[in-house]
Amino acid sequence: MLCTGAAVAAVGAWIGWAGWANLMAQQTAPPPPPGNAKAGQTLFLKIGCYQCHGNEGQGGAAGPRIGRSPMLAFRNFDTYVRAPRGEMPPYTTKVLADKDLADIYAYLGSLPPPPAVDSIPLLKVGP
Amino acid sequence: MSQKKKPTRRSFLTSGMMAGAAAIVSPVAAAAQEPSSSSADVEVLTTDSCGSDYMVDVIKSLGFEYVCANPGSSFRGMQESIINYGGNRNPEFITNCHEESSVAMAHGYFKAEGKPMAVLAHGTVGLQHASMAIYNAWCDRVPVYIMLGNYVDAAVRRPAEWYHGVQDCAGMVRDYTKWDDQPASLIHFGESAVRAYKIAMTPPMAPVVLVLDATLQESPQDSKTKLPIPRLTMPALPQGEMGAVTELAKLLVAAENPVLVADRLARTPAAMPLLIELAETLQAGVIDQGGRMNYPSLHPLNQTQRAAAAVGEADVVVGLEVADFWATVNSLRDQLHRSTRKVTKPGAKLATITTGDLYIRSNYQDFRRMADVDLAIAADGEATLPALIETVKRLISGDRKRAFQERGMKLAEASRSARERMRQAATYGWDASPLSTARVAAELWAQIKNEDWSLVSNYYSEAGVWPRRLWDFNKGYQWLGHAGGGGIGYGAPSSVGAALANKKHGRFSVSLQTDGDLMYAPGVLWTAAHHRIPLLSVMLNNRGYHQEIMHVQRMCNQRNRGVDRGTMGSTLTDPNIDFAKVAQGMGLHGEGPITDPKDLGPALRRAAAAVKRGEPALVDVVTQAR
């Protein structure tokens, strides 16, 4: 088995971040459709979102943070998921219904904020 | 030992052949024809000097500390000479359970110690096991000194030795080794053994293969003249041509925003201070791609955590022993139709210094895509740095110095901001179960930061990234890079090899060990326990080959026929593997599986205490995918 190199992964991740950052800059704030957060959490793990974004949408080497950082407007979220401009695989309506996407969005919106960084002694930088 | 009549090589071979033929024709008749033990002309069955003794003399002269091997009959003569004639010291025989582990241990050992380790293996079945690890070392430009047993002379082979005999032993790995030879005499062996060492250690460094004919190993060595051991004289290393170095220095001094990108630059501990001196002289940003430990992680000019932005802003990008410079200045988008684009700004000048321009092979494509550069210096990066620094200093005017200081302050702020973003990022999913890999890195740092630590292995994963985001790396042995060829199964044995090198220095070795990697050849845990190699292995157990899960997921999405089964075929569940029990069964201190973040700190403390007693220990942590 072979895995892709760190440099390729890093560049790929950057493209994802850059595409996502552009969307963040362009977003307006239409109201999101109603969604079921619990069903969304199940879907988030079932269809592979966690693979790049982490179980709590916290982000990773292959995908940006997408939970509460702040939340992307649903319209831009939907646009990106259906036809990503970066590295993310596309999720069409054939494999992910609009309602399911709304559930995933609701799950991401339901995530609690993280603890303040200064409240975590282990995250002190350096020796 | 009493000696009657030493056979010549010819009589030895003849008697061997006759005995073999007699055995095939008629065992009873052969027994009847055996000479009486009381005969005055009794067959000589022992010797006190043999070919492999001389081989050990030569190997000792090259300074090997260890030889790793899974035992094999085609080098039984050499093994006996190492343990008896050589006293099992320099080299000491290290027992492996797989030849891939032997080579990967040598790979990790080199990166911690800066010296090659020797490996012994069967020329056929052993080399076939070892080949993937050799490929990793080749791609990583790491010297491994491989000795293969072979039965060249068909007339003396026992039945099983036909499977262990081969015309061209090294042929199957010749595409990814730098040099090989099959000496036909001991004099020939001596010269080739020294030559092999010299070739392996001359940049670009790479594995070499020496084939040890079993007859040459085992035949009595009846020469009355002591065989000579050739002197090893290492060549002066190739430095960049001064005209080209001056041109590069001019580019750097005139640049508004130069960036230095280092990958396999640090061949020795001397490289890091040199790169710091060059960067500080120019107040230029540095990106450490991590093939070696090139630059302190917390240095204000370190721009690694904002590498893409730093390359995008640069008007001069200099690659220092960068394995894939094309991918440094371009990107490839992995969608249904792959596309590429430059990531540098228009007009940016690109330059490289690399031994990659001095040596290349055709078949395996590890040389990467052709990079379009303005200046290519075919030379060793580390050896060229002193001349580059000196030339840069000579060219700097007062005006440039003031501009540099201003630039340096901006870079320091950008670096500080990037690190702060990383700290913030680590808080997300902090209390999650399975554990976030950021949490694992932070918990581990708390246990080792006051030790003389060495991160001996980690993988191409988020976990490999988090230590570099959160920890203070400032010594050459604290980060040992990657597998090279991307062959899974490198992590566990390379970490044991590096920990073996660290042992005599009293360093605290720690590895971030992935589950899929360990399952290739877990027997190396036993090697660590057997040879008392202290090592803290922290399992990042995501219960799958996650990189592959992501690849299959991408195919599911591209083909639009279901996106919920991408994990099939790539997970390591049902049953879940209990790595603590696996470790305990091999004689290690084992902890886990850890699923609650609160349990991790205490488990790490207990395991660290075992490591400080000189034992290997393993903590199995069930983590998120990355």
PDB file of C-alpha atoms in Angstrom, chain B residues 114-228:
ATOM      1  CA  GLY B 114      24.072   9.703  10.902  1.00  0.00           C
ATOM      2  CA  LYS B 115      25.816   6.362  10.368  1.00  0.00           C
ATOM      3  CA  PRO B 116      24.638   3.399   8.321  1.00  0.00           C
ATOM      4  CA  MET B 117      23.577   0.143   9.897  1.00  0.00           C
ATOM      5  CA  ALA B 118      24.363  -3.217   8.340  1.00  0.00           C
ATOM      6  CA  VAL B 119      21.659  -5.701   7.392  1.00  0.00           C
ATOM      7  CA  LEU B 120      22.025  -9.398   6.625  1.00  0.00           C
ATOM      8  CA  ALA B 121      19.452 -11.358   4.642  1.00  0.00           C
ATOM      9  CA  HIS B 122      19.034 -14.323   2.373  1.00  0.00           C
ATOM     10  CA  GLY B 123      19.766 -13.227  -1.171  1.00  0.00           C
ATOM     11  CA  THR B 124      16.481 -14.641  -2.381  1.00  0.00           C
ATOM     12  CA  VAL B 125      13.675 -14.941   0.167  1.00  0.00           C
ATOM     13  CA  GLY B 126      15.167 -12.415   2.573  1.00  0.00           C
ATOM     14  CA  LEU B 127      15.726  -9.767  -0.054  1.00  0.00           C
ATOM     15  CA  GLN B 128      12.215 -10.255  -1.366  1.00  0.00           C
ATOM     16  CA  HIS B 129      10.888  -9.524   2.120  1.00  0.00           C
ATOM     17  CA  ALA B 130      13.235  -6.568   2.480  1.00  0.00           C
ATOM     18  CA  SER B 131      12.629  -4.956  -0.880  1.00  0.00           C
ATOM     19  CA  MET B 132       9.858  -2.524   0.071  1.00  0.00           C
ATOM     20  CA  ALA B 133      11.897  -1.143   2.955  1.00  0.00           C
ATOM     21  CA  ILE B 134      14.885  -0.785   0.627  1.00  0.00           C
ATOM     22  CA  TYR B 135      12.675   1.212  -1.711  1.00  0.00           C
ATOM     23  CA  ASN B 136      11.665   3.508   1.147  1.00  0.00           C
ATOM     24  CA  ALA B 137      15.324   4.088   2.030  1.00  0.00           C
ATOM     25  CA  TRP B 138      16.169   4.730  -1.609  1.00  0.00           C
ATOM     26  CA  CYS B 139      13.394   7.314  -1.968  1.00  0.00           C
ATOM     27  CA  ASP B 140      14.508   8.933   1.296  1.00  0.00           C
ATOM     28  CA  ARG B 141      18.173   8.957   0.153  1.00  0.00           C
ATOM     29  CA  VAL B 142      19.230   7.003   3.226  1.00  0.00           C
ATOM     30  CA  PRO B 143      22.218   4.647   3.123  1.00  0.00           C
ATOM     31  CA  VAL B 144      21.593   1.085   4.258  1.00  0.00           C
ATOM     32  CA  TYR B 145      24.419  -1.434   4.033  1.00  0.00           C
ATOM     33  CA  ILE B 146      22.811  -4.667   2.890  1.00  0.00           C
ATOM     34  CA  MET B 147      24.701  -7.970   2.823  1.00  0.00           C
ATOM     35  CA  LEU B 148      23.000 -10.935   1.172  1.00  0.00           C
ATOM     36  CA  GLY B 149      23.855 -14.593   1.540  1.00  0.00           C
ATOM     37  CA  ASN B 150      23.946 -16.599  -1.671  1.00  0.00           C
ATOM     38  CA  TYR B 151      25.019 -20.046  -2.829  1.00  0.00           C
ATOM     39  CA  VAL B 152      26.815 -19.215  -6.041  1.00  0.00           C
ATOM     40  CA  ASP B 153      28.375 -22.633  -6.628  1.00  0.00           C
ATOM     41  CA  ALA B 154      25.631 -25.048  -7.650  1.00  0.00           C
ATOM     42  CA  ALA B 155      27.923 -28.018  -6.992  1.00  0.00           C
ATOM     43  CA  VAL B 156      27.816 -27.596  -3.219  1.00  0.00           C
ATOM     44  CA  ARG B 157      24.197 -26.645  -2.640  1.00  0.00           C
ATOM     45  CA  ARG B 158      22.051 -28.659  -0.253  1.00  0.00           C
ATOM     46  CA  PRO B 159      18.499 -29.143  -1.568  1.00  0.00           C
ATOM     47  CA  ALA B 160      17.049 -26.125   0.258  1.00  0.00           C
ATOM     48  CA  GLU B 161      19.934 -24.002  -0.909  1.00  0.00           C
ATOM     49  CA  TRP B 162      18.686 -24.174  -4.461  1.00  0.00           C
ATOM     50  CA  TYR B 163      15.888 -21.909  -3.290  1.00  0.00           C
ATOM     51  CA  HIS B 164      18.506 -19.667  -1.772  1.00  0.00           C
ATOM     52  CA  GLY B 165      20.762 -19.556  -4.798  1.00  0.00           C
ATOM     53  CA  VAL B 166      20.437 -16.923  -7.472  1.00  0.00           C
ATOM     54  CA  GLN B 167      22.532 -15.824 -10.443  1.00  0.00           C
ATOM     55  CA  ASP B 168      22.019 -12.117  -9.891  1.00  0.00           C
ATOM     56  CA  CYS B 169      21.032 -11.516  -6.301  1.00  0.00           C
ATOM     57  CA  ALA B 170      20.901  -7.759  -6.398  1.00  0.00           C
ATOM     58  CA  GLY B 171      19.086  -7.616  -9.717  1.00  0.00           C
ATOM     59  CA  MET B 172      15.633  -7.307  -8.199  1.00  0.00           C
ATOM     60  CA  VAL B 173      16.573  -4.177  -6.226  1.00  0.00           C
ATOM     61  CA  ARG B 174      19.096  -2.670  -8.662  1.00  0.00           C
ATOM     62  CA  ASP B 175      16.622   0.003  -9.739  1.00  0.00           C
ATOM     63  CA  TYR B 176      16.543   1.390  -6.217  1.00  0.00           C
ATOM     64  CA  THR B 177      20.007   0.753  -4.858  1.00  0.00           C
ATOM     65  CA  LYS B 178      23.075   2.785  -5.703  1.00  0.00           C
ATOM     66  CA  TRP B 179      25.635   0.040  -6.163  1.00  0.00           C
ATOM     67  CA  ASP B 180      26.060  -3.713  -5.720  1.00  0.00           C
ATOM     68  CA  ASP B 181      28.673  -6.391  -6.136  1.00  0.00           C
ATOM     69  CA  GLN B 182      29.118 -10.128  -5.647  1.00  0.00           C
ATOM     70  CA  PRO B 183      32.780 -10.615  -4.701  1.00  0.00           C
ATOM     71  CA  ALA B 184      34.468 -13.770  -5.944  1.00  0.00           C
ATOM     72  CA  SER B 185      37.365 -13.720  -3.490  1.00  0.00           C
ATOM     73  CA  LEU B 186      38.164 -12.322  -0.077  1.00  0.00           C
ATOM     74  CA  ILE B 187      40.435  -9.648  -1.527  1.00  0.00           C
ATOM     75  CA  HIS B 188      37.584  -8.746  -3.807  1.00  0.00           C
ATOM     76  CA  PHE B 189      35.237  -8.665  -0.806  1.00  0.00           C
ATOM     77  CA  GLY B 190      37.497  -6.310   1.124  1.00  0.00           C
ATOM     78  CA  GLU B 191      37.680  -3.807  -1.692  1.00  0.00           C
ATOM     79  CA  SER B 192      33.990  -3.976  -2.512  1.00  0.00           C
ATOM     80  CA  ALA B 193      32.930  -3.735   1.119  1.00  0.00           C
ATOM     81  CA  VAL B 194      34.870  -0.503   1.598  1.00  0.00           C
ATOM     82  CA  ARG B 195      33.795   0.790  -1.789  1.00  0.00           C
ATOM     83  CA  ALA B 196      30.146   0.050  -0.967  1.00  0.00           C
ATOM     84  CA  TYR B 197      30.380   2.061   2.259  1.00  0.00           C
ATOM     85  CA  LYS B 198      31.980   4.968   0.459  1.00  0.00           C
ATOM     86  CA  ILE B 199      29.343   4.975  -2.285  1.00  0.00           C
ATOM     87  CA  ALA B 200      26.446   4.656   0.148  1.00  0.00           C
ATOM     88  CA  MET B 201      27.645   7.590   2.262  1.00  0.00           C
ATOM     89  CA  THR B 202      28.479   9.976  -0.574  1.00  0.00           C
ATOM     90  CA  PRO B 203      25.536  12.284  -1.346  1.00  0.00           C
ATOM     91  CA  PRO B 204      23.089  11.539  -2.766  1.00  0.00           C
ATOM     92  CA  MET B 205      23.205   8.718  -0.246  1.00  0.00           C
ATOM     93  CA  ALA B 206      21.361   5.469  -0.924  1.00  0.00           C
ATOM     94  CA  PRO B 207      21.306   1.768  -0.049  1.00  0.00           C
ATOM     95  CA  VAL B 208      24.006  -0.554  -1.388  1.00  0.00           C
ATOM     96  CA  VAL B 209      24.107  -4.338  -1.696  1.00  0.00           C
ATOM     97  CA  LEU B 210      27.000  -6.697  -1.170  1.00  0.00           C
ATOM     98  CA  VAL B 211      26.473 -10.375  -1.954  1.00  0.00           C
ATOM     99  CA  LEU B 212      28.325 -12.827   0.279  1.00  0.00           C
ATOM    100  CA  ASP B 213      28.936 -16.137  -1.438  1.00  0.00           C
ATOM    101  CA  ALA B 214      28.285 -18.831   1.150  1.00  0.00           C
ATOM    102  CA  THR B 215      31.306 -20.844   0.021  1.00  0.00           C
ATOM    103  CA  LEU B 216      33.497 -17.780   0.436  1.00  0.00           C
ATOM    104  CA  GLN B 217      32.105 -17.294   3.955  1.00  0.00           C
ATOM    105  CA  GLU B 218      32.511 -20.903   5.034  1.00  0.00           C
ATOM    106  CA  SER B 219      35.714 -22.071   3.366  1.00  0.00           C
ATOM    107  CA  PRO B 220      38.796 -22.293   5.567  1.00  0.00           C
ATOM    108  CA  GLN B 221      40.989 -19.288   5.167  1.00  0.00           C
ATOM    109  CA  ASP B 222      44.400 -20.853   4.846  1.00  0.00           C
ATOM    110  CA  SER B 223      46.335 -17.906   3.531  1.00  0.00           C
ATOM    111  CA  LYS B 224      49.492 -17.411   5.589  1.00  0.00           C
ATOM    112  CA  THR B 225      49.505 -13.750   4.690  1.00  0.00           C
ATOM    113  CA  LYS B 226      47.150 -11.503   6.568  1.00  0.00           C
ATOM    114  CA  LEU B 227      44.696 -10.160   4.078  1.00  0.00           C
ATOM    115  CA  PRO B 228      44.726  -6.397   3.758  1.00  0.00           C
TER     116      PRO B 228
END
